[in-house]
Amino acid sequence: MSASVPRAAARVRALATLGLLALTAVWGSTFVLIKDVVGRMPVADFLAVRFAIAAAAMALLFARPLRRMSRLQVGRALLLGTVYGAGQLLQTWGLALISPSVSGFATGMYVVFTPLLATVLLRQRLAGVVWLATLMSLAGLALLSLRGFEVDLGVWLTLASALLYALHIVGLGHWSRADEAFGMSAVQTMAIALVCMLATAPHGPVLPPDRAAWIAVLYMALVAGAGAMLMQTWAQAHLSATRTAIVMTTEPVFAAAFAVAFGSDVLSWRMLAGGALVLAAMYLVELMPRRRGKADAALTAEAVHHEV
């Protein structure tokens, strides 16, 4: 009986990892859509409409879980959503000033910031293999996205967004619980929508200009917005913040794969090498068998999610 408990926990962690991979694949598929839509409507307006639709859908679907949430969890979810929404705006404003490749690399710096914040804020002692995987992810990300680099205002804004994303990952991993994933996801999405709405002041959000833009916005709102937030919140109830960050660095791998598949990019050695490094980093923290229970605990820090 006792042996079945670790096996069940391992299965849940595997499902959580697969869920994170699925949501990063969805995010990777959205780059072409976003590029098209934001070329025809203001960025802040696009984000406001997208997350307002996502928030409305989640409020309708998860009204009962919302009513069951404690004030403490509502406050935590609002804080996390505000952090994430601010990160979205900073990233987008930074993207307007720098190239997409530099933006992708600077945003991906959350893979470095996450273990640092987990160490400082949560006093987590991370195994050496985690730091090795972090450096491998960073190197892979550089190969996938970086084409020259110059530090300017756009880079600083994007690095600030990466820091906020890392803070969101750490906070969500620390506070999320599987039985409250629906409610927490809905409240976070509402907070993100509010932050983005405020960014469109004083005129308010401009609506998508045509049917194609509406279809893209609805996909971004319901699948890449509400669905992704729900999956991330549930998955982080079972995974550590650092593992989550490393798994989520597969997003540029999926983005490159979709770009090649749809003919907007050509397969190159940088894609292959960068993707291999990111996947190898994920293998180190997720798929490699643990030889000792202590190492597993150091990597996952699962207990902290249930003691707070």
C-alpha atoms as a PDB file:
ATOM      1  CA  MET A   1       0.000   0.000   0.000  1.00  0.00           C
ATOM      2  CA  SER A   2       2.774   2.416   0.905  1.00  0.00           C
ATOM      3  CA  ALA A   3       4.558   1.793  -2.396  1.00  0.00           C
ATOM      4  CA  SER A   4       1.427   2.755  -4.321  1.00  0.00           C
ATOM      5  CA  VAL A   5       1.465   6.288  -2.882  1.00  0.00           C
ATOM      6  CA  PRO A   6       4.817   7.302  -4.458  1.00  0.00           C
ATOM      7  CA  ARG A   7       3.719   5.697  -7.729  1.00  0.00           C
ATOM      8  CA  ALA A   8       0.463   7.643  -7.701  1.00  0.00           C
ATOM      9  CA  ALA A   9       2.332  10.880  -6.935  1.00  0.00           C
ATOM     10  CA  ALA A  10       4.748  10.153  -9.783  1.00  0.00           C
ATOM     11  CA  ARG A  11       1.839   9.634 -12.175  1.00  0.00           C
ATOM     12  CA  VAL A  12       0.282  12.941 -11.146  1.00  0.00           C
ATOM     13  CA  ARG A  13       3.616  14.741 -11.622  1.00  0.00           C
ATOM     14  CA  ALA A  14       3.951  13.152 -15.061  1.00  0.00           C
ATOM     15  CA  LEU A  15       0.447  14.329 -15.991  1.00  0.00           C
ATOM     16  CA  ALA A  16       1.274  17.827 -14.694  1.00  0.00           C
ATOM     17  CA  THR A  17       4.422  17.905 -16.829  1.00  0.00           C
ATOM     18  CA  LEU A  18       2.496  16.770 -19.898  1.00  0.00           C
ATOM     19  CA  GLY A  19      -0.060  19.481 -19.171  1.00  0.00           C
ATOM     20  CA  LEU A  20       2.666  22.133 -19.044  1.00  0.00           C
ATOM     21  CA  LEU A  21       4.096  20.835 -22.318  1.00  0.00           C
ATOM     22  CA  ALA A  22       0.638  21.057 -23.892  1.00  0.00           C
ATOM     23  CA  LEU A  23       0.160  24.668 -22.804  1.00  0.00           C
ATOM     24  CA  THR A  24       3.633  25.672 -24.030  1.00  0.00           C
ATOM     25  CA  ALA A  25       2.773  24.049 -27.370  1.00  0.00           C
ATOM     26  CA  VAL A  26      -0.375  26.188 -27.477  1.00  0.00           C
ATOM     27  CA  TRP A  27       1.653  29.306 -26.630  1.00  0.00           C
ATOM     28  CA  GLY A  28       4.168  28.366 -29.327  1.00  0.00           C
ATOM     29  CA  SER A  29       1.355  28.174 -31.883  1.00  0.00           C
ATOM     30  CA  THR A  30       0.197  31.727 -31.165  1.00  0.00           C
ATOM     31  CA  PHE A  31       3.193  33.729 -32.396  1.00  0.00           C
ATOM     32  CA  VAL A  32       1.899  33.993 -35.969  1.00  0.00           C
ATOM     33  CA  LEU A  33      -1.596  34.920 -34.744  1.00  0.00           C
ATOM     34  CA  ILE A  34      -0.332  37.598 -32.361  1.00  0.00           C
ATOM     35  CA  LYS A  35       1.947  39.132 -34.981  1.00  0.00           C
ATOM     36  CA  ASP A  36      -0.988  39.455 -37.387  1.00  0.00           C
ATOM     37  CA  VAL A  37      -3.498  40.852 -34.879  1.00  0.00           C
ATOM     38  CA  VAL A  38      -1.248  43.405 -33.158  1.00  0.00           C
ATOM     39  CA  GLY A  39      -0.353  44.738 -36.577  1.00  0.00           C
ATOM     40  CA  ARG A  40      -3.988  45.847 -36.892  1.00  0.00           C
ATOM     41  CA  MET A  41      -4.918  46.900 -33.350  1.00  0.00           C
ATOM     42  CA  PRO A  42      -3.046  48.398 -30.359  1.00  0.00           C
ATOM     43  CA  VAL A  43      -1.206  45.863 -28.218  1.00  0.00           C
ATOM     44  CA  ALA A  44      -2.737  46.879 -24.877  1.00  0.00           C
ATOM     45  CA  ASP A  45      -6.202  46.787 -26.450  1.00  0.00           C
ATOM     46  CA  PHE A  46      -5.563  43.309 -27.819  1.00  0.00           C
ATOM     47  CA  LEU A  47      -4.479  42.082 -24.382  1.00  0.00           C
ATOM     48  CA  ALA A  48      -7.437  43.774 -22.677  1.00  0.00           C
ATOM     49  CA  VAL A  49     -10.015  42.221 -25.014  1.00  0.00           C
ATOM     50  CA  ARG A  50      -8.310  38.835 -24.887  1.00  0.00           C
ATOM     51  CA  PHE A  51      -8.196  38.583 -21.099  1.00  0.00           C
ATOM     52  CA  ALA A  52     -11.621  40.190 -20.599  1.00  0.00           C
ATOM     53  CA  ILE A  53     -13.171  37.413 -22.706  1.00  0.00           C
ATOM     54  CA  ALA A  54     -11.123  34.801 -20.834  1.00  0.00           C
ATOM     55  CA  ALA A  55     -12.166  36.226 -17.455  1.00  0.00           C
ATOM     56  CA  ALA A  56     -15.852  36.301 -18.416  1.00  0.00           C
ATOM     57  CA  ALA A  57     -15.736  32.697 -19.606  1.00  0.00           C
ATOM     58  CA  MET A  58     -14.023  31.502 -16.433  1.00  0.00           C
ATOM     59  CA  ALA A  59     -16.416  33.435 -14.194  1.00  0.00           C
ATOM     60  CA  LEU A  60     -19.347  31.684 -15.864  1.00  0.00           C
ATOM     61  CA  LEU A  61     -17.797  28.221 -15.860  1.00  0.00           C
ATOM     62  CA  PHE A  62     -16.342  28.324 -12.358  1.00  0.00           C
ATOM     63  CA  ALA A  63     -18.880  30.375 -10.402  1.00  0.00           C
ATOM     64  CA  ARG A  64     -19.208  27.707  -7.715  1.00  0.00           C
ATOM     65  CA  PRO A  65     -15.439  27.231  -7.109  1.00  0.00           C
ATOM     66  CA  LEU A  66     -15.143  31.020  -6.947  1.00  0.00           C
ATOM     67  CA  ARG A  67     -17.721  31.223  -4.163  1.00  0.00           C
ATOM     68  CA  ARG A  68     -15.886  28.549  -2.177  1.00  0.00           C
ATOM     69  CA  MET A  69     -12.544  30.363  -2.173  1.00  0.00           C
ATOM     70  CA  SER A  70     -11.290  31.869   1.065  1.00  0.00           C
ATOM     71  CA  ARG A  71     -10.446  35.555   1.293  1.00  0.00           C
ATOM     72  CA  LEU A  72      -6.793  34.633   1.681  1.00  0.00           C
ATOM     73  CA  GLN A  73      -6.707  32.644  -1.550  1.00  0.00           C
ATOM     74  CA  VAL A  74      -8.661  35.343  -3.400  1.00  0.00           C
ATOM     75  CA  GLY A  75      -6.092  37.904  -2.278  1.00  0.00           C
ATOM     76  CA  ARG A  76      -3.233  35.664  -3.336  1.00  0.00           C
ATOM     77  CA  ALA A  77      -4.811  35.022  -6.745  1.00  0.00           C
ATOM     78  CA  LEU A  78      -5.400  38.749  -7.285  1.00  0.00           C
ATOM     79  CA  LEU A  79      -1.768  39.461  -6.441  1.00  0.00           C
ATOM     80  CA  LEU A  80      -0.508  36.743  -8.779  1.00  0.00           C
ATOM     81  CA  GLY A  81      -2.775  37.933 -11.580  1.00  0.00           C
ATOM     82  CA  THR A  82      -1.618  41.514 -11.143  1.00  0.00           C
ATOM     83  CA  VAL A  83       2.025  40.397 -11.331  1.00  0.00           C
ATOM     84  CA  TYR A  84       1.345  38.369 -14.478  1.00  0.00           C
ATOM     85  CA  GLY A  85      -0.658  41.161 -16.116  1.00  0.00           C
ATOM     86  CA  ALA A  86       2.108  43.673 -15.443  1.00  0.00           C
ATOM     87  CA  GLY A  87       4.570  41.208 -16.956  1.00  0.00           C
ATOM     88  CA  GLN A  88       2.455  40.920 -20.099  1.00  0.00           C
ATOM     89  CA  LEU A  89       2.379  44.692 -20.557  1.00  0.00           C
ATOM     90  CA  LEU A  90       6.107  45.168 -19.903  1.00  0.00           C
ATOM     91  CA  GLN A  91       6.979  42.380 -22.307  1.00  0.00           C
ATOM     92  CA  THR A  92       4.763  43.838 -25.025  1.00  0.00           C
ATOM     93  CA  TRP A  93       6.039  47.387 -24.565  1.00  0.00           C
ATOM     94  CA  GLY A  94       9.587  46.069 -24.684  1.00  0.00           C
ATOM     95  CA  LEU A  95       8.836  44.132 -27.859  1.00  0.00           C
ATOM     96  CA  ALA A  96       7.858  47.390 -29.559  1.00  0.00           C
ATOM     97  CA  LEU A  97      11.438  48.646 -29.032  1.00  0.00           C
ATOM     98  CA  ILE A  98      13.540  45.562 -29.794  1.00  0.00           C
ATOM     99  CA  SER A  99      13.587  42.670 -32.237  1.00  0.00           C
ATOM    100  CA  PRO A 100      11.420  39.591 -31.588  1.00  0.00           C
ATOM    101  CA  SER A 101      14.535  37.396 -31.271  1.00  0.00           C
ATOM    102  CA  VAL A 102      16.058  39.530 -28.496  1.00  0.00           C
ATOM    103  CA  SER A 103      12.640  39.766 -26.843  1.00  0.00           C
ATOM    104  CA  GLY A 104      12.333  35.989 -26.862  1.00  0.00           C
ATOM    105  CA  PHE A 105      15.723  35.545 -25.245  1.00  0.00           C
ATOM    106  CA  ALA A 106      15.210  38.274 -22.631  1.00  0.00           C
ATOM    107  CA  THR A 107      11.759  36.922 -21.737  1.00  0.00           C
ATOM    108  CA  GLY A 108      13.213  33.443 -21.357  1.00  0.00           C
ATOM    109  CA  MET A 109      15.491  34.732 -18.621  1.00  0.00           C
ATOM    110  CA  TYR A 110      12.727  33.693 -16.203  1.00  0.00           C
ATOM    111  CA  VAL A 111      14.356  30.264 -16.319  1.00  0.00           C
ATOM    112  CA  VAL A 112      17.308  31.842 -14.460  1.00  0.00           C
ATOM    113  CA  PHE A 113      15.288  34.173 -12.249  1.00  0.00           C
ATOM    114  CA  THR A 114      12.948  31.406 -11.028  1.00  0.00           C
ATOM    115  CA  PRO A 115      15.498  29.264  -9.152  1.00  0.00           C
ATOM    116  CA  LEU A 116      17.146  32.411  -7.797  1.00  0.00           C
ATOM    117  CA  LEU A 117      13.828  33.683  -6.422  1.00  0.00           C
ATOM    118  CA  ALA A 118      12.924  30.227  -5.093  1.00  0.00           C
ATOM    119  CA  THR A 119      16.226  30.145  -3.246  1.00  0.00           C
ATOM    120  CA  VAL A 120      15.906  33.676  -1.827  1.00  0.00           C
ATOM    121  CA  LEU A 121      12.175  33.804  -1.067  1.00  0.00           C
ATOM    122  CA  LEU A 122      11.391  30.185  -0.179  1.00  0.00           C
ATOM    123  CA  ARG A 123      14.794  29.125   1.173  1.00  0.00           C
ATOM    124  CA  GLN A 124      14.782  26.140  -1.186  1.00  0.00           C
ATOM    125  CA  ARG A 125      18.079  24.307  -1.524  1.00  0.00           C
ATOM    126  CA  LEU A 126      18.343  23.230  -5.135  1.00  0.00           C
ATOM    127  CA  ALA A 127      20.460  20.336  -6.345  1.00  0.00           C
ATOM    128  CA  GLY A 128      23.387  20.950  -8.683  1.00  0.00           C
ATOM    129  CA  VAL A 129      21.550  19.201 -11.523  1.00  0.00           C
ATOM    130  CA  VAL A 130      18.875  21.912 -11.388  1.00  0.00           C
ATOM    131  CA  TRP A 131      21.441  24.670 -11.884  1.00  0.00           C
ATOM    132  CA  LEU A 132      23.013  22.672 -14.730  1.00  0.00           C
ATOM    133  CA  ALA A 133      19.599  22.291 -16.365  1.00  0.00           C
ATOM    134  CA  THR A 134      18.975  26.024 -15.932  1.00  0.00           C
ATOM    135  CA  LEU A 135      22.211  26.907 -17.742  1.00  0.00           C
ATOM    136  CA  MET A 136      21.447  24.383 -20.498  1.00  0.00           C
ATOM    137  CA  SER A 137      17.982  25.916 -20.969  1.00  0.00           C
ATOM    138  CA  LEU A 138      19.506  29.387 -21.177  1.00  0.00           C
ATOM    139  CA  ALA A 139      22.049  28.261 -23.776  1.00  0.00           C
ATOM    140  CA  GLY A 140      19.345  26.532 -25.806  1.00  0.00           C
ATOM    141  CA  LEU A 141      17.145  29.603 -25.632  1.00  0.00           C
ATOM    142  CA  ALA A 142      20.017  31.767 -26.893  1.00  0.00           C
ATOM    143  CA  LEU A 143      20.580  29.469 -29.869  1.00  0.00           C
ATOM    144  CA  LEU A 144      16.877  29.379 -30.694  1.00  0.00           C
ATOM    145  CA  SER A 145      16.144  33.084 -30.503  1.00  0.00           C
ATOM    146  CA  LEU A 146      19.176  35.348 -30.201  1.00  0.00           C
ATOM    147  CA  ARG A 147      20.467  37.202 -33.271  1.00  0.00           C
ATOM    148  CA  GLY A 148      22.672  39.920 -31.835  1.00  0.00           C
ATOM    149  CA  PHE A 149      22.125  41.669 -28.517  1.00  0.00           C
ATOM    150  CA  GLU A 150      22.204  45.256 -27.341  1.00  0.00           C
ATOM    151  CA  VAL A 151      21.063  46.449 -23.932  1.00  0.00           C
ATOM    152  CA  ASP A 152      18.600  49.323 -24.221  1.00  0.00           C
ATOM    153  CA  LEU A 153      15.242  50.356 -22.752  1.00  0.00           C
ATOM    154  CA  GLY A 154      13.380  47.606 -24.580  1.00  0.00           C
ATOM    155  CA  VAL A 155      15.705  44.967 -23.140  1.00  0.00           C
ATOM    156  CA  TRP A 156      15.358  46.340 -19.615  1.00  0.00           C
ATOM    157  CA  LEU A 157      11.555  46.345 -19.907  1.00  0.00           C
ATOM    158  CA  THR A 158      11.602  42.759 -21.159  1.00  0.00           C
ATOM    159  CA  LEU A 159      13.986  41.621 -18.426  1.00  0.00           C
ATOM    160  CA  ALA A 160      11.626  43.230 -15.893  1.00  0.00           C
ATOM    161  CA  SER A 161       8.775  41.216 -17.391  1.00  0.00           C
ATOM    162  CA  ALA A 162      10.849  38.035 -17.110  1.00  0.00           C
ATOM    163  CA  LEU A 163      11.444  38.800 -13.431  1.00  0.00           C
ATOM    164  CA  LEU A 164       7.688  39.217 -12.924  1.00  0.00           C
ATOM    165  CA  TYR A 165       6.976  35.948 -14.755  1.00  0.00           C
ATOM    166  CA  ALA A 166       9.475  34.190 -12.493  1.00  0.00           C
ATOM    167  CA  LEU A 167       7.827  35.738  -9.433  1.00  0.00           C
ATOM    168  CA  HIS A 168       4.446  34.515 -10.705  1.00  0.00           C
ATOM    169  CA  ILE A 169       5.800  30.986 -11.200  1.00  0.00           C
ATOM    170  CA  VAL A 170       7.324  30.917  -7.705  1.00  0.00           C
ATOM    171  CA  GLY A 171       4.226  32.370  -6.056  1.00  0.00           C
ATOM    172  CA  LEU A 172       1.848  30.085  -7.922  1.00  0.00           C
ATOM    173  CA  GLY A 173       3.909  27.027  -7.077  1.00  0.00           C
ATOM    174  CA  HIS A 174       3.931  28.053  -3.417  1.00  0.00           C
ATOM    175  CA  TRP A 175       0.236  28.919  -3.075  1.00  0.00           C
ATOM    176  CA  SER A 176      -1.667  26.800  -5.597  1.00  0.00           C
ATOM    177  CA  ARG A 177      -3.634  23.733  -4.558  1.00  0.00           C
ATOM    178  CA  ALA A 178      -5.176  21.212  -6.921  1.00  0.00           C
ATOM    179  CA  ASP A 179      -8.643  21.496  -5.351  1.00  0.00           C
ATOM    180  CA  GLU A 180      -8.641  25.298  -5.798  1.00  0.00           C
ATOM    181  CA  ALA A 181      -7.213  25.434  -9.326  1.00  0.00           C
ATOM    182  CA  PHE A 182     -10.519  26.505 -10.931  1.00  0.00           C
ATOM    183  CA  GLY A 183     -11.139  29.400  -8.567  1.00  0.00           C
ATOM    184  CA  MET A 184      -7.539  30.612  -8.493  1.00  0.00           C
ATOM    185  CA  SER A 185      -7.307  30.522 -12.287  1.00  0.00           C
ATOM    186  CA  ALA A 186     -10.485  32.561 -12.656  1.00  0.00           C
ATOM    187  CA  VAL A 187      -9.429  35.236 -10.152  1.00  0.00           C
ATOM    188  CA  GLN A 188      -5.968  35.523 -11.701  1.00  0.00           C
ATOM    189  CA  THR A 189      -7.466  35.960 -15.157  1.00  0.00           C
ATOM    190  CA  MET A 190      -9.804  38.677 -13.847  1.00  0.00           C
ATOM    191  CA  ALA A 191      -6.846  40.519 -12.338  1.00  0.00           C
ATOM    192  CA  ILE A 192      -4.893  40.265 -15.616  1.00  0.00           C
ATOM    193  CA  ALA A 193      -7.889  41.637 -17.525  1.00  0.00           C
ATOM    194  CA  LEU A 194      -8.181  44.559 -15.107  1.00  0.00           C
ATOM    195  CA  VAL A 195      -4.491  45.447 -15.412  1.00  0.00           C
ATOM    196  CA  CYS A 196      -4.684  45.353 -19.216  1.00  0.00           C
ATOM    197  CA  MET A 197      -7.915  47.373 -19.211  1.00  0.00           C
ATOM    198  CA  LEU A 198      -6.245  50.073 -17.127  1.00  0.00           C
ATOM    199  CA  ALA A 199      -3.441  50.208 -19.695  1.00  0.00           C
ATOM    200  CA  THR A 200      -5.968  51.240 -22.369  1.00  0.00           C
ATOM    201  CA  ALA A 201      -7.161  54.281 -20.363  1.00  0.00           C
ATOM    202  CA  PRO A 202      -8.554  56.809 -20.936  1.00  0.00           C
ATOM    203  CA  HIS A 203     -10.207  55.726 -24.202  1.00  0.00           C
ATOM    204  CA  GLY A 204     -10.831  52.069 -23.330  1.00  0.00           C
ATOM    205  CA  PRO A 205     -10.054  49.037 -25.497  1.00  0.00           C
ATOM    206  CA  VAL A 206     -10.436  49.067 -29.273  1.00  0.00           C
ATOM    207  CA  LEU A 207     -12.241  45.940 -30.532  1.00  0.00           C
ATOM    208  CA  PRO A 208     -10.756  43.574 -33.139  1.00  0.00           C
ATOM    209  CA  PRO A 209     -11.237  45.048 -36.626  1.00  0.00           C
ATOM    210  CA  ASP A 210     -12.556  42.022 -38.544  1.00  0.00           C
ATOM    211  CA  ARG A 211     -13.710  38.405 -38.367  1.00  0.00           C
ATOM    212  CA  ALA A 212     -10.234  36.919 -38.715  1.00  0.00           C
ATOM    213  CA  ALA A 213      -8.966  39.061 -35.848  1.00  0.00           C
ATOM    214  CA  TRP A 214     -11.930  38.052 -33.693  1.00  0.00           C
ATOM    215  CA  ILE A 215     -11.243  34.353 -34.335  1.00  0.00           C
ATOM    216  CA  ALA A 216      -7.589  34.835 -33.356  1.00  0.00           C
ATOM    217  CA  VAL A 217      -8.535  36.803 -30.224  1.00  0.00           C
ATOM    218  CA  LEU A 218     -11.090  34.159 -29.175  1.00  0.00           C
ATOM    219  CA  TYR A 219      -8.499  31.409 -29.593  1.00  0.00           C
ATOM    220  CA  MET A 220      -5.988  33.421 -27.601  1.00  0.00           C
ATOM    221  CA  ALA A 221      -8.585  34.171 -24.920  1.00  0.00           C
ATOM    222  CA  LEU A 222     -10.165  30.754 -24.422  1.00  0.00           C
ATOM    223  CA  VAL A 223      -7.383  28.303 -25.307  1.00  0.00           C
ATOM    224  CA  ALA A 224      -4.104  30.198 -24.815  1.00  0.00           C
ATOM    225  CA  GLY A 225      -5.558  32.383 -22.050  1.00  0.00           C
ATOM    226  CA  ALA A 226      -8.165  30.767 -19.802  1.00  0.00           C
ATOM    227  CA  GLY A 227      -7.208  27.191 -20.632  1.00  0.00           C
ATOM    228  CA  ALA A 228      -3.496  27.812 -20.208  1.00  0.00           C
ATOM    229  CA  MET A 229      -3.937  29.622 -16.889  1.00  0.00           C
ATOM    230  CA  LEU A 230      -6.093  26.777 -15.580  1.00  0.00           C
ATOM    231  CA  MET A 231      -3.561  24.162 -16.648  1.00  0.00           C
ATOM    232  CA  GLN A 232      -0.599  26.075 -15.195  1.00  0.00           C
ATOM    233  CA  THR A 233      -2.382  26.615 -11.866  1.00  0.00           C
ATOM    234  CA  TRP A 234      -3.294  22.932 -11.563  1.00  0.00           C
ATOM    235  CA  ALA A 235       0.127  21.699 -12.700  1.00  0.00           C
ATOM    236  CA  GLN A 236       1.993  23.917 -10.247  1.00  0.00           C
ATOM    237  CA  ALA A 237       0.078  22.383  -7.390  1.00  0.00           C
ATOM    238  CA  HIS A 238       2.119  19.255  -8.155  1.00  0.00           C
ATOM    239  CA  LEU A 239       5.442  20.613  -9.464  1.00  0.00           C
ATOM    240  CA  SER A 240       8.123  22.865  -8.068  1.00  0.00           C
ATOM    241  CA  ALA A 241       8.620  26.357  -9.454  1.00  0.00           C
ATOM    242  CA  THR A 242      12.059  25.560 -10.882  1.00  0.00           C
ATOM    243  CA  ARG A 243      10.877  22.428 -12.669  1.00  0.00           C
ATOM    244  CA  THR A 244       7.935  24.398 -14.069  1.00  0.00           C
ATOM    245  CA  ALA A 245      10.226  27.113 -15.437  1.00  0.00           C
ATOM    246  CA  ILE A 246      12.498  24.602 -17.157  1.00  0.00           C
ATOM    247  CA  VAL A 247       9.594  22.692 -18.720  1.00  0.00           C
ATOM    248  CA  MET A 248       8.083  25.968 -19.939  1.00  0.00           C
ATOM    249  CA  THR A 249      11.271  26.887 -21.819  1.00  0.00           C
ATOM    250  CA  THR A 250      10.074  24.406 -24.456  1.00  0.00           C
ATOM    251  CA  GLU A 251       7.817  27.226 -25.720  1.00  0.00           C
ATOM    252  CA  PRO A 252      10.406  28.559 -28.222  1.00  0.00           C
ATOM    253  CA  VAL A 253      11.010  24.970 -29.375  1.00  0.00           C
ATOM    254  CA  PHE A 254       7.322  24.640 -30.227  1.00  0.00           C
ATOM    255  CA  ALA A 255       7.303  28.124 -31.756  1.00  0.00           C
ATOM    256  CA  ALA A 256      10.200  27.189 -34.038  1.00  0.00           C
ATOM    257  CA  ALA A 257       8.530  23.891 -34.946  1.00  0.00           C
ATOM    258  CA  PHE A 258       5.278  25.648 -35.898  1.00  0.00           C
ATOM    259  CA  ALA A 259       7.221  28.261 -37.878  1.00  0.00           C
ATOM    260  CA  VAL A 260       8.934  25.524 -39.890  1.00  0.00           C
ATOM    261  CA  ALA A 261       5.719  23.525 -40.299  1.00  0.00           C
ATOM    262  CA  PHE A 262       3.800  26.512 -41.664  1.00  0.00           C
ATOM    263  CA  GLY A 263       6.621  27.587 -43.957  1.00  0.00           C
ATOM    264  CA  SER A 264       7.457  30.870 -42.227  1.00  0.00           C
ATOM    265  CA  ASP A 265      10.953  29.697 -41.263  1.00  0.00           C
ATOM    266  CA  VAL A 266      13.574  27.218 -42.432  1.00  0.00           C
ATOM    267  CA  LEU A 267      14.998  24.462 -40.282  1.00  0.00           C
ATOM    268  CA  SER A 268      18.545  25.333 -39.201  1.00  0.00           C
ATOM    269  CA  TRP A 269      21.333  23.947 -37.050  1.00  0.00           C
ATOM    270  CA  ARG A 270      20.571  26.611 -34.430  1.00  0.00           C
ATOM    271  CA  MET A 271      17.015  25.309 -34.096  1.00  0.00           C
ATOM    272  CA  LEU A 272      18.192  21.724 -33.786  1.00  0.00           C
ATOM    273  CA  ALA A 273      20.982  22.491 -31.304  1.00  0.00           C
ATOM    274  CA  GLY A 274      18.910  24.921 -29.234  1.00  0.00           C
ATOM    275  CA  GLY A 275      15.925  22.600 -29.119  1.00  0.00           C
ATOM    276  CA  ALA A 276      18.149  19.682 -28.139  1.00  0.00           C
ATOM    277  CA  LEU A 277      19.636  21.659 -25.232  1.00  0.00           C
ATOM    278  CA  VAL A 278      16.210  22.707 -23.925  1.00  0.00           C
ATOM    279  CA  LEU A 279      14.851  19.164 -24.165  1.00  0.00           C
ATOM    280  CA  ALA A 280      17.984  17.770 -22.516  1.00  0.00           C
ATOM    281  CA  ALA A 281      17.540  20.230 -19.646  1.00  0.00           C
ATOM    282  CA  MET A 282      13.953  19.082 -19.182  1.00  0.00           C
ATOM    283  CA  TYR A 283      15.157  15.472 -19.223  1.00  0.00           C
ATOM    284  CA  LEU A 284      17.595  16.189 -16.405  1.00  0.00           C
ATOM    285  CA  VAL A 285      14.939  17.469 -14.011  1.00  0.00           C
ATOM    286  CA  GLU A 286      11.916  15.478 -15.155  1.00  0.00           C
ATOM    287  CA  LEU A 287      12.730  12.158 -16.796  1.00  0.00           C
ATOM    288  CA  MET A 288      16.056  11.057 -15.349  1.00  0.00           C
ATOM    289  CA  PRO A 289      15.512   8.393 -12.656  1.00  0.00           C
ATOM    290  CA  ARG A 290      16.248   9.568  -9.109  1.00  0.00           C
ATOM    291  CA  ARG A 291      18.752   7.441  -7.266  1.00  0.00           C
ATOM    292  CA  ARG A 292      17.927   8.811  -3.867  1.00  0.00           C
ATOM    293  CA  GLY A 293      14.781  10.056  -2.234  1.00  0.00           C
ATOM    294  CA  LYS A 294      16.719  13.034  -0.893  1.00  0.00           C
ATOM    295  CA  ALA A 295      17.638  14.155  -4.401  1.00  0.00           C
ATOM    296  CA  ASP A 296      14.037  13.884  -5.486  1.00  0.00           C
ATOM    297  CA  ALA A 297      12.907  16.006  -2.559  1.00  0.00           C
ATOM    298  CA  ALA A 298      15.548  18.618  -3.292  1.00  0.00           C
ATOM    299  CA  LEU A 299      14.461  18.850  -6.912  1.00  0.00           C
ATOM    300  CA  THR A 300      10.702  18.968  -6.412  1.00  0.00           C
ATOM    301  CA  ALA A 301      10.205  20.464  -2.956  1.00  0.00           C
ATOM    302  CA  GLU A 302       6.666  19.130  -3.113  1.00  0.00           C
ATOM    303  CA  ALA A 303       6.085  19.316   0.630  1.00  0.00           C
ATOM    304  CA  VAL A 304       6.216  23.095   0.727  1.00  0.00           C
ATOM    305  CA  HIS A 305       3.116  23.245  -1.474  1.00  0.00           C
ATOM    306  CA  HIS A 306       1.017  21.469   1.149  1.00  0.00           C
ATOM    307  CA  GLU A 307       2.414  22.889   4.365  1.00  0.00           C
ATOM    308  CA  VAL A 308       1.639  26.563   3.670  1.00  0.00           C
END
